[in-house]
mmCIF file with all atom_site columns, C-alpha atoms in Angstrom:
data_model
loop_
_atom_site.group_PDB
_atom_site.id
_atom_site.type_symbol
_atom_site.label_atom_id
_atom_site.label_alt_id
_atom_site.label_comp_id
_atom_site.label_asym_id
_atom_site.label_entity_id
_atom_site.label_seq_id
_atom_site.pdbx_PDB_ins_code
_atom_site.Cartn_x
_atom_site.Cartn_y
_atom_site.Cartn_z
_atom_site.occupancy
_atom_site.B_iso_or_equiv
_atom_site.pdbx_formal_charge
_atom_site.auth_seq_id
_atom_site.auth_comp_id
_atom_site.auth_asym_id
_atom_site.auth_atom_id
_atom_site.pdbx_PDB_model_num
ATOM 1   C CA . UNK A 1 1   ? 155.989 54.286 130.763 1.00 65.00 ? 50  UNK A CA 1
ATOM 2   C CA . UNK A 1 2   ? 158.104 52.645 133.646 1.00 69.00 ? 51  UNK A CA 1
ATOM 3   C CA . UNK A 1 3   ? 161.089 52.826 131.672 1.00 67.00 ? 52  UNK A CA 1
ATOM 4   C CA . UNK A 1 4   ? 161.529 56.562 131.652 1.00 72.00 ? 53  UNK A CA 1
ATOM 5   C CA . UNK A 1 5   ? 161.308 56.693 135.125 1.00 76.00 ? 54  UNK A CA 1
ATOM 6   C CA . UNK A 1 6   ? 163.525 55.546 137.986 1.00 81.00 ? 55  UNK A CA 1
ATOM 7   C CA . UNK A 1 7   ? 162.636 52.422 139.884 1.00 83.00 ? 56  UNK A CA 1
ATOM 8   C CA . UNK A 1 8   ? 163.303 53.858 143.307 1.00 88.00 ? 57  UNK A CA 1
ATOM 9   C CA . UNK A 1 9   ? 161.189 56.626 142.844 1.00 88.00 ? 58  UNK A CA 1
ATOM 10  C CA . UNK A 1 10  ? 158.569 54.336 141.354 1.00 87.00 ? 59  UNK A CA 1
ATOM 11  C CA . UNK A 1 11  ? 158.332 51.854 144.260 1.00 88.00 ? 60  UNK A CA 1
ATOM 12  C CA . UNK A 1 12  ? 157.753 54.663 146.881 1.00 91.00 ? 61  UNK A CA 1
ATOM 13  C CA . UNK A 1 13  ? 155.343 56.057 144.961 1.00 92.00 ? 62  UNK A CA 1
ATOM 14  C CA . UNK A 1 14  ? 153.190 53.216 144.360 1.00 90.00 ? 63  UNK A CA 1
ATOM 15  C CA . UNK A 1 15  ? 153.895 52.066 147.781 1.00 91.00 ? 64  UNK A CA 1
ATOM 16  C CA . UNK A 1 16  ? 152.816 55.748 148.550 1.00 94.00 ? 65  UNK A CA 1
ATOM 17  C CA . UNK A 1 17  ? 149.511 55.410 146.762 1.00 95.00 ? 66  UNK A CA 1
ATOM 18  C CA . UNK A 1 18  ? 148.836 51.661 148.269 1.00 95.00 ? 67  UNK A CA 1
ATOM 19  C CA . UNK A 1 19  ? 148.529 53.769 151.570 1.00 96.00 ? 68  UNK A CA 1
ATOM 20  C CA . UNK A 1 20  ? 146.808 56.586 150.539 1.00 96.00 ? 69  UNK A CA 1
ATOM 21  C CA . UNK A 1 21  ? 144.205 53.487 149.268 1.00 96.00 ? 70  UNK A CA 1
ATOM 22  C CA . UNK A 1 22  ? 143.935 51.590 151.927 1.00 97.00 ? 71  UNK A CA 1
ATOM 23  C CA . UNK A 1 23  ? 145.901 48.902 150.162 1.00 96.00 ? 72  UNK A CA 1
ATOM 24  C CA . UNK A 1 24  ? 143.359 48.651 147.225 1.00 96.00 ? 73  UNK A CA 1
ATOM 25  C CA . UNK A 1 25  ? 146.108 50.197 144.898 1.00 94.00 ? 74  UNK A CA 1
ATOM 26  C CA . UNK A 1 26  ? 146.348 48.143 141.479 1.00 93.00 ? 75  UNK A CA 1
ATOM 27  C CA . UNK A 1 27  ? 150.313 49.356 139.915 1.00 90.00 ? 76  UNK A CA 1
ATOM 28  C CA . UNK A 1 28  ? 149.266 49.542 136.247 1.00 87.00 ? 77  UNK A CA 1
ATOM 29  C CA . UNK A 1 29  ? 152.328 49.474 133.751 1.00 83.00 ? 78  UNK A CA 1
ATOM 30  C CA . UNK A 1 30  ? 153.381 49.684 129.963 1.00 77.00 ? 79  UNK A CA 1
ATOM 31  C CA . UNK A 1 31  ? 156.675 49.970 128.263 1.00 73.00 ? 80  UNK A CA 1
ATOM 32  C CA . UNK A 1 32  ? 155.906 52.577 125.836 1.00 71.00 ? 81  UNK A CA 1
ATOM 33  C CA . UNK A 1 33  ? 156.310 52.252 122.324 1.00 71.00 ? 82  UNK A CA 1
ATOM 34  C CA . UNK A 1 34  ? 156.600 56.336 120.779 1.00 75.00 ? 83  UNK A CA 1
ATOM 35  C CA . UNK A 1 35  ? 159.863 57.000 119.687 1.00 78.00 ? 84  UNK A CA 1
ATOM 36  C CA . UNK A 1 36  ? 160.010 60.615 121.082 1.00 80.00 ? 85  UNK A CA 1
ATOM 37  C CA . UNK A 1 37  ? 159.173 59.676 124.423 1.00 78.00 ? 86  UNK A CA 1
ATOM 38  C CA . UNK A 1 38  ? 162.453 57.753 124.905 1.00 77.00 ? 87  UNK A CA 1
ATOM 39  C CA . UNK A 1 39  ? 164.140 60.376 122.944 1.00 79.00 ? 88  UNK A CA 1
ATOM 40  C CA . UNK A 1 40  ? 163.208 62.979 124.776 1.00 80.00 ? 89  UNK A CA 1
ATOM 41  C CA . UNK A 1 41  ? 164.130 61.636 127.890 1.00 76.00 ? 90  UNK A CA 1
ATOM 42  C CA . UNK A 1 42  ? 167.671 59.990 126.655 1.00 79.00 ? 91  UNK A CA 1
ATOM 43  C CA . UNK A 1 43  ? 166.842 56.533 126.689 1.00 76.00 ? 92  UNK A CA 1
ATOM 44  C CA . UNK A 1 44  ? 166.922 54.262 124.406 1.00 74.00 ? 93  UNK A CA 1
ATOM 45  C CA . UNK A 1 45  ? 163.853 52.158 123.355 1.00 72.00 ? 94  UNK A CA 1
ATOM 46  C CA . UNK A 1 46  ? 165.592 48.736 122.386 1.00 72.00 ? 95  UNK A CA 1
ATOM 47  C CA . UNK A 1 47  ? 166.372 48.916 126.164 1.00 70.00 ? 96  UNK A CA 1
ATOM 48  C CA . UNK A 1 48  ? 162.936 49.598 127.481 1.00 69.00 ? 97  UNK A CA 1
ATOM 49  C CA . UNK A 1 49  ? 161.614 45.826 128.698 1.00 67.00 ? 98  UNK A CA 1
ATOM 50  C CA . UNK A 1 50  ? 165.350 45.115 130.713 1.00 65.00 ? 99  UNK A CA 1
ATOM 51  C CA . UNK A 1 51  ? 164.968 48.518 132.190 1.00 64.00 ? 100 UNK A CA 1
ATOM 52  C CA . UNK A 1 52  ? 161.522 47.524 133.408 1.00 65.00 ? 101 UNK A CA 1
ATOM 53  C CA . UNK A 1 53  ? 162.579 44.148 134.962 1.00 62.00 ? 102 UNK A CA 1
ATOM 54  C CA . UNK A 1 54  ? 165.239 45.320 136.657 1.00 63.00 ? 103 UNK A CA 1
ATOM 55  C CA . UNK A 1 55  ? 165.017 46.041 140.238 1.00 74.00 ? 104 UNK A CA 1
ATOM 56  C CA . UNK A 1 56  ? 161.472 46.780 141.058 1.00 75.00 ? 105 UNK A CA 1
ATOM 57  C CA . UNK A 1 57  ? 160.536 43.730 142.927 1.00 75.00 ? 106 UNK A CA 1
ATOM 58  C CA . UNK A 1 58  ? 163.440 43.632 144.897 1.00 79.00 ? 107 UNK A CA 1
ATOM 59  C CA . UNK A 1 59  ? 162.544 46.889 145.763 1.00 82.00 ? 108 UNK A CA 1
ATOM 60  C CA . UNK A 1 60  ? 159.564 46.285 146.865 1.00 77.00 ? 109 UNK A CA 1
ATOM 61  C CA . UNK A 1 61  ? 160.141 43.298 149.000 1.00 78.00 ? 110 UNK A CA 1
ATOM 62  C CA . UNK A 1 62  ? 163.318 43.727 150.447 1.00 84.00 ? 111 UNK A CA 1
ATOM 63  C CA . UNK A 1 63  ? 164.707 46.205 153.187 1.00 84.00 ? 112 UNK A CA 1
ATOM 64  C CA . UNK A 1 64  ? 167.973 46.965 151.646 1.00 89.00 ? 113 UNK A CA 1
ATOM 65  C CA . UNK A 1 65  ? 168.532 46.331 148.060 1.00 89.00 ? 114 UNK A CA 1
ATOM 66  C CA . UNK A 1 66  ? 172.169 46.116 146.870 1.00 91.00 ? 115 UNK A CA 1
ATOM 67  C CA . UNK A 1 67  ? 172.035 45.856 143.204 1.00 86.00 ? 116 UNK A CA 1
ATOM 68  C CA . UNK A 1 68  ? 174.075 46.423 140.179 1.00 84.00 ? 117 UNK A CA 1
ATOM 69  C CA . UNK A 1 69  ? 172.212 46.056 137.032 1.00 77.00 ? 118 UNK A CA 1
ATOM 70  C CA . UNK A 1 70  ? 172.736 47.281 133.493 1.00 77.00 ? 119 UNK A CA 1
ATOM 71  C CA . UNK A 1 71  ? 170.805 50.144 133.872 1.00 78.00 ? 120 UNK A CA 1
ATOM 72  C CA . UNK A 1 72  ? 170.766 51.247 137.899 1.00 80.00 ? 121 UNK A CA 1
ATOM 73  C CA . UNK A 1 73  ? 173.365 51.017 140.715 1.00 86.00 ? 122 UNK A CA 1
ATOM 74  C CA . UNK A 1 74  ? 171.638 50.490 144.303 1.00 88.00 ? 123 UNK A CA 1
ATOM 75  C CA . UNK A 1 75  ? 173.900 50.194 147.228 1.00 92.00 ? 124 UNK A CA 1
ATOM 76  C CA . UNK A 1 76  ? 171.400 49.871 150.731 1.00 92.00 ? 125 UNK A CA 1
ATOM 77  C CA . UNK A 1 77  ? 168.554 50.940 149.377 1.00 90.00 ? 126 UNK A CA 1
ATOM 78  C CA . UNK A 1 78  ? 165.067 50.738 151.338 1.00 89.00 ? 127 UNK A CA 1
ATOM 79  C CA . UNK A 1 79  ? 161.745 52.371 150.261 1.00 87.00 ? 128 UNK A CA 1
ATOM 80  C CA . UNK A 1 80  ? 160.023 54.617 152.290 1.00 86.00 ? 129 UNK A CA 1
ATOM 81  C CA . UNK A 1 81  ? 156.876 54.058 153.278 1.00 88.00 ? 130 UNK A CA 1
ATOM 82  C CA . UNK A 1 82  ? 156.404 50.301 153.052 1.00 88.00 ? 131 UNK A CA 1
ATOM 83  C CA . UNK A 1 83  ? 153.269 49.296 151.014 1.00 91.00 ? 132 UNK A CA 1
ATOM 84  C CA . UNK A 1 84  ? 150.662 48.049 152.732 1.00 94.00 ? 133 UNK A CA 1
ATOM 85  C CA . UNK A 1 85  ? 149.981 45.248 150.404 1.00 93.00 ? 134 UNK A CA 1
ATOM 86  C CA . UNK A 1 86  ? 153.109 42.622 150.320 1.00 89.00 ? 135 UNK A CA 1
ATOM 87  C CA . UNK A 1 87  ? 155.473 42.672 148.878 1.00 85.00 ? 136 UNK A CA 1
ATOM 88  C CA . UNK A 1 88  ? 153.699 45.181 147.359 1.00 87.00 ? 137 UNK A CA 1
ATOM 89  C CA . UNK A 1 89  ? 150.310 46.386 145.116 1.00 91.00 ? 138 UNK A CA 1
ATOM 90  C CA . UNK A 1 90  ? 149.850 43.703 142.138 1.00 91.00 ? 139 UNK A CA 1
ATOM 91  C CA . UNK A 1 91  ? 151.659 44.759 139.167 1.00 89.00 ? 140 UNK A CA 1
ATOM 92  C CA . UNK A 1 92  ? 149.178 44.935 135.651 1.00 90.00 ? 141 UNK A CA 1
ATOM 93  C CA . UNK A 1 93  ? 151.253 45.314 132.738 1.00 88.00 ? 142 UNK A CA 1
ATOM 94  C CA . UNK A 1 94  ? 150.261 46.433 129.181 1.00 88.00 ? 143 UNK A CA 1
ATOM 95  C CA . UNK A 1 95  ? 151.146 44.330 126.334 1.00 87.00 ? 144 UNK A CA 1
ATOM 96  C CA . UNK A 1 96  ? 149.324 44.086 122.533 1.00 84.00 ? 145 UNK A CA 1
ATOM 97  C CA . UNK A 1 97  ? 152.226 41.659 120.945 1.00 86.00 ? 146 UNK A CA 1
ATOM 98  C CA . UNK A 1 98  ? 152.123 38.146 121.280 1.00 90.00 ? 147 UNK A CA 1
ATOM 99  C CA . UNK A 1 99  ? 155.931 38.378 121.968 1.00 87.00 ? 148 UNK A CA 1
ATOM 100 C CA . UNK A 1 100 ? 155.677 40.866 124.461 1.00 86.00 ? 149 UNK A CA 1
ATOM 101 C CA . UNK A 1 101 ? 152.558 38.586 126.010 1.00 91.00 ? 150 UNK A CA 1
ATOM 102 C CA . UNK A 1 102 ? 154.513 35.946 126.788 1.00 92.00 ? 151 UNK A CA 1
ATOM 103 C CA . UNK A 1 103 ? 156.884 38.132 128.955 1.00 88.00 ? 152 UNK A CA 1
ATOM 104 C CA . UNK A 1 104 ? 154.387 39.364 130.942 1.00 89.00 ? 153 UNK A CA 1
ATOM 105 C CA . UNK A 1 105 ? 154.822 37.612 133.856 1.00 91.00 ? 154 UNK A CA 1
ATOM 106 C CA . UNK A 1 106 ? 158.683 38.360 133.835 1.00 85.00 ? 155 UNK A CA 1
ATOM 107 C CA . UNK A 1 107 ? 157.686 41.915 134.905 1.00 82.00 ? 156 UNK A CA 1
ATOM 108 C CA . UNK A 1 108 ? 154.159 41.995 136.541 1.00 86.00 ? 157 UNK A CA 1
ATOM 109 C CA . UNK A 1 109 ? 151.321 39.831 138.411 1.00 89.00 ? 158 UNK A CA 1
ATOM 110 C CA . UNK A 1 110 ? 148.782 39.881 135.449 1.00 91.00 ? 159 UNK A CA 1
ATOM 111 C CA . UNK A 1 111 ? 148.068 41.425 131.779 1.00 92.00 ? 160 UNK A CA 1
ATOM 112 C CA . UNK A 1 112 ? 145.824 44.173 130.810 1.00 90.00 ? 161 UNK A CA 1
ATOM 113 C CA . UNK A 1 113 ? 144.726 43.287 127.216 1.00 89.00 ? 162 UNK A CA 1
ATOM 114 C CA . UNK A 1 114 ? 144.182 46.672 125.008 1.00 82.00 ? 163 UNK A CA 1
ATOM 115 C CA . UNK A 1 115 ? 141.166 48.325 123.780 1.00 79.00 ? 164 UNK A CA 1
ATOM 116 C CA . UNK A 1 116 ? 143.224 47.113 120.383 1.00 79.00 ? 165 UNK A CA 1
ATOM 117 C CA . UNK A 1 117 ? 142.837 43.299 120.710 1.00 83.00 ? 166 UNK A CA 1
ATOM 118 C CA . UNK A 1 118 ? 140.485 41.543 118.585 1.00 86.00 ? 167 UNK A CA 1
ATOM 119 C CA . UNK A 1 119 ? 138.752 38.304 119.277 1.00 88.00 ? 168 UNK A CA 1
ATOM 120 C CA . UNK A 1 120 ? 141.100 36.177 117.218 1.00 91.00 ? 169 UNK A CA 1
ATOM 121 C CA . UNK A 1 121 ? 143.910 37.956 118.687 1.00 92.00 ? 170 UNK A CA 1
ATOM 122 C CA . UNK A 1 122 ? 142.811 37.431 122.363 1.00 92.00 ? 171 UNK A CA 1
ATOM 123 C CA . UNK A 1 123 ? 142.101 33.780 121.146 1.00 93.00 ? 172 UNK A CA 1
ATOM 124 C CA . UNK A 1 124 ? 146.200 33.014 120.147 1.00 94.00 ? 173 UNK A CA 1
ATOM 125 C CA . UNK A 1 125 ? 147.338 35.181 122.780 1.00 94.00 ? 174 UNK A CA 1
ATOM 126 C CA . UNK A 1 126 ? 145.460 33.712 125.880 1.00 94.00 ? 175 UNK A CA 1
ATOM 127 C CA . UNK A 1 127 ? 146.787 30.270 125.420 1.00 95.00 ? 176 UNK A CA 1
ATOM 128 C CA . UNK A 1 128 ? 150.753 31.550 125.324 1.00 95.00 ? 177 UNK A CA 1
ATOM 129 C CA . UNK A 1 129 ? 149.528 34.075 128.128 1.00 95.00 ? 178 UNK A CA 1
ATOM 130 C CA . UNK A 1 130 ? 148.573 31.060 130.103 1.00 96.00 ? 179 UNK A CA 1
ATOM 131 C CA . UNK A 1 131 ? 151.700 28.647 129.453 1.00 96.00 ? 180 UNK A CA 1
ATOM 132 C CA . UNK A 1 132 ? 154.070 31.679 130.140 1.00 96.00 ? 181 UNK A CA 1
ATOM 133 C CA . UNK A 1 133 ? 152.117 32.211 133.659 1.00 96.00 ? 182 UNK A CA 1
ATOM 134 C CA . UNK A 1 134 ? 152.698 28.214 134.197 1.00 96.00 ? 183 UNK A CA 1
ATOM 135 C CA . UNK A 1 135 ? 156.734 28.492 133.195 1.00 96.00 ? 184 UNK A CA 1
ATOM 136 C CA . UNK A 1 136 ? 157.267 31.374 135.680 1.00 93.00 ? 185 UNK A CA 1
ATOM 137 C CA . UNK A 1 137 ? 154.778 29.654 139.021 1.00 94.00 ? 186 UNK A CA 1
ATOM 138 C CA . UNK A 1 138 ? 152.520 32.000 138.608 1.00 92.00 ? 187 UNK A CA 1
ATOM 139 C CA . UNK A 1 139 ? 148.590 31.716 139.004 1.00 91.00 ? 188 UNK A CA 1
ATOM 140 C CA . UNK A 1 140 ? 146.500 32.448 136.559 1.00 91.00 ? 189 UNK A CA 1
ATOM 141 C CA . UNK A 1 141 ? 143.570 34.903 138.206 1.00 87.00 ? 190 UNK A CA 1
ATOM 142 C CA . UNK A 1 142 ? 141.789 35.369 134.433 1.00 85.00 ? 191 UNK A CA 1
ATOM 143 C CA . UNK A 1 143 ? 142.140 38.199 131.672 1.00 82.00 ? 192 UNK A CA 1
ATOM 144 C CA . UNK A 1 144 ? 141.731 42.031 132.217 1.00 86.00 ? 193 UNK A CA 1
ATOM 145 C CA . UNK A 1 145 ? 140.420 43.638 129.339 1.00 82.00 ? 194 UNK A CA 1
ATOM 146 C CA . UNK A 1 146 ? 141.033 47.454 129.034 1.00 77.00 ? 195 UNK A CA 1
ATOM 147 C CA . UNK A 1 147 ? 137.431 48.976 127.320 1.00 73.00 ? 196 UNK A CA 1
ATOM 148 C CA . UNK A 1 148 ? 135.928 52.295 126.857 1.00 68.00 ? 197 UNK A CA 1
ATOM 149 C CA . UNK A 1 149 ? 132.194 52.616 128.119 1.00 68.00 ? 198 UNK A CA 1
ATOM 150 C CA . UNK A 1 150 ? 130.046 55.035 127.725 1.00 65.00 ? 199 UNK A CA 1
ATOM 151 C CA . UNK A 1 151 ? 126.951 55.687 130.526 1.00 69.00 ? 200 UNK A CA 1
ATOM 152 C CA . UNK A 1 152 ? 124.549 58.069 129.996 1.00 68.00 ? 201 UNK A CA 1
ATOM 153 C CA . UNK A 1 153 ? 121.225 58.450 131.401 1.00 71.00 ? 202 UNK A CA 1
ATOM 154 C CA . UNK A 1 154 ? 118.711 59.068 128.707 1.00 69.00 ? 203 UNK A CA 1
ATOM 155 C CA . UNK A 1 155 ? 118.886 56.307 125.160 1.00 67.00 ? 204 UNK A CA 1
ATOM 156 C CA . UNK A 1 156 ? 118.951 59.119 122.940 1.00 65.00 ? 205 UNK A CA 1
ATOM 157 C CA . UNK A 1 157 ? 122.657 60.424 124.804 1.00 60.00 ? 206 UNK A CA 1
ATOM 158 C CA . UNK A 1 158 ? 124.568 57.157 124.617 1.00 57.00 ? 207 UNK A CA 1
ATOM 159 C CA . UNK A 1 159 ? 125.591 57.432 120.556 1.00 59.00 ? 208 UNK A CA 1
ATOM 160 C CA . UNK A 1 160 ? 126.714 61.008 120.873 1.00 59.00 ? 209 UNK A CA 1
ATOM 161 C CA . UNK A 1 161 ? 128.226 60.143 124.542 1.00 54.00 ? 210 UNK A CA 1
ATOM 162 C CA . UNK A 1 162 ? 130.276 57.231 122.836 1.00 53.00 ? 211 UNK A CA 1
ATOM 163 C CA . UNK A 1 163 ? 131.628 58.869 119.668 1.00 57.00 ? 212 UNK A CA 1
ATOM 164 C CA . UNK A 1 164 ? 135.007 60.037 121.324 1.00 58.00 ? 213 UNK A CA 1
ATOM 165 C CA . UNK A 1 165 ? 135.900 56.722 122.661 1.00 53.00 ? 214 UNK A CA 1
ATOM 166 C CA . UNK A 1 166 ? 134.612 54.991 119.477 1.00 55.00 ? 215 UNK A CA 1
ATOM 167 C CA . UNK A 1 167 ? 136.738 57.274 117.043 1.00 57.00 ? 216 UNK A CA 1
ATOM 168 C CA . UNK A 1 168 ? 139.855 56.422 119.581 1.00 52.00 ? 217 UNK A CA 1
ATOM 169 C CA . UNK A 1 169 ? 139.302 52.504 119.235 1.00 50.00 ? 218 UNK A CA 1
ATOM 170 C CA . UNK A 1 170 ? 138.690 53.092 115.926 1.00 49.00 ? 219 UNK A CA 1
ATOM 171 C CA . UNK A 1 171 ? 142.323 54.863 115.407 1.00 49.00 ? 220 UNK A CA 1
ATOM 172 C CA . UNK A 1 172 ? 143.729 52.270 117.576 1.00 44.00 ? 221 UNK A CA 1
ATOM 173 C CA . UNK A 1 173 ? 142.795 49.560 115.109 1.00 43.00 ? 222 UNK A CA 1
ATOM 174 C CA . UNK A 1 174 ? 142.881 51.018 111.352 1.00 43.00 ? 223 UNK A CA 1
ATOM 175 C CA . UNK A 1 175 ? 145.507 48.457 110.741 1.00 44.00 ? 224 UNK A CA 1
ATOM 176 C CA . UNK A 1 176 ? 142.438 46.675 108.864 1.00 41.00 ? 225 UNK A CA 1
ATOM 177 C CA . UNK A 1 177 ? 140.922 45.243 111.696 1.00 41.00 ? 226 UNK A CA 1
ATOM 178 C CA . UNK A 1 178 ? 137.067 44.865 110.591 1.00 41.00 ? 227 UNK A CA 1
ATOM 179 C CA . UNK A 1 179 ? 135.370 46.850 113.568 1.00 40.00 ? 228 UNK A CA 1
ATOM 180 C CA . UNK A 1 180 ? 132.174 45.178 112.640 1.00 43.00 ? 229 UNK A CA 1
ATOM 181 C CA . UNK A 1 181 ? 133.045 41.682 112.552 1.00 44.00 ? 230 UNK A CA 1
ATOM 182 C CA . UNK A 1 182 ? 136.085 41.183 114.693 1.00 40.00 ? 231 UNK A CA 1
ATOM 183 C CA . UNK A 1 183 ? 136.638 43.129 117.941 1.00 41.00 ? 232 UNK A CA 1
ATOM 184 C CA . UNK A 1 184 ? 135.911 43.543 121.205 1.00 40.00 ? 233 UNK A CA 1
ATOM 185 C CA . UNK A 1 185 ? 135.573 47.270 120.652 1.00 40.00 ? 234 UNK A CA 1
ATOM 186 C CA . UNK A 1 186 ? 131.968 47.191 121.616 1.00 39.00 ? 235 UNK A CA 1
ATOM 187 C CA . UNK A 1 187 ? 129.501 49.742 122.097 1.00 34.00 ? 236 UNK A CA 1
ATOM 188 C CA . UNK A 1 188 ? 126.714 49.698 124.584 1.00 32.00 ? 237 UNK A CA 1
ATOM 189 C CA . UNK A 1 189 ? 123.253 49.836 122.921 1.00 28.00 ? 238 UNK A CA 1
#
């Protein structure tokens, strides 16, 4: 939910938790989409993708950020620590519209496709993930798919083990999506 928070407080904490990992951190991030999240916290969702672009990677790859921007006024600002990774940990972002897809790489490094996305879904979307990737320079290093898995050591555990996460996808895709034919909701048998 990067656009509740405040991006200079963000970059020091992810650059914080790049050290803390030895630079293996991986800066996961969505917009949000419930309406009383932004309401509780004052901002306005229409705004929410502008307030993520902002100022973030100038943040994290420059030592003193001067910026005025729709949402945030920086005058000399420098994060503290640096990241060990530079300009910083790779930015995943979150998106399950094919309009928000193509913006991906706007914001971030690479997208996380949802536990939502079908197969014919991923099949539109990857193409116009691709060509976006290809307008902004960027390399495309494959899909990451977000999934729910369910280990358990004994056969007869893995059905009740998997029931939570399965009655979670299964919420996240009542919009008629046939969970039998056409997902990628999978469960381990």
């Amino acid at each position: 939910m990067l656009p509740l928070h405040h991006p200079v407080a963000v970059a020091e904490q992810t650059a914080t938790l790049d050290i803390i990992s030895g630079g293996k951190f991986l800066f996961g991030l969505g917009q949000g989409y419930r309406d009383q999240e932004f309401q509780s916290f004052g901002v306005r969702k229409r705004d929410r993708r502008r307030r993520m672009a902002e100022v973030i990677r100038r943040l994290r790859s420059e030592e003193n950020v001067d910026f005025e921007g729709e949402f945030v006024k920086l005058e000399g600002v420098a994060i503290a620590p640096k990241p060990i990774q530079q300009p910083g940990p790779p930015i995943f972002v979150g998106a399950d519209l094919l309009e928000t897809v193509v913006r991906v790489p706007e914001v971030g490094d690479h997208w996380i496709a949802s536990r939502r996305h079908t197969k014919s879904f991923l099949r539109e979307a990857v193409p116009i993930y691709k060509k976006a990737l290809d307008r902004h320079g960027k390399e495309d290093k494959g899909l990451f798919l977000f999934r729910d898995l369910c280990v358990a050591k004994a056969p007869g555990k893995r059905k009740s083990g998997s029931r939570k996460p399965t009655r979670r996808c299964t919420r996240c895709t009542r919009g008629g999506v046939n969970l039998e034919n056409d997902t990628t909701c999978a469960l381990m048998t």
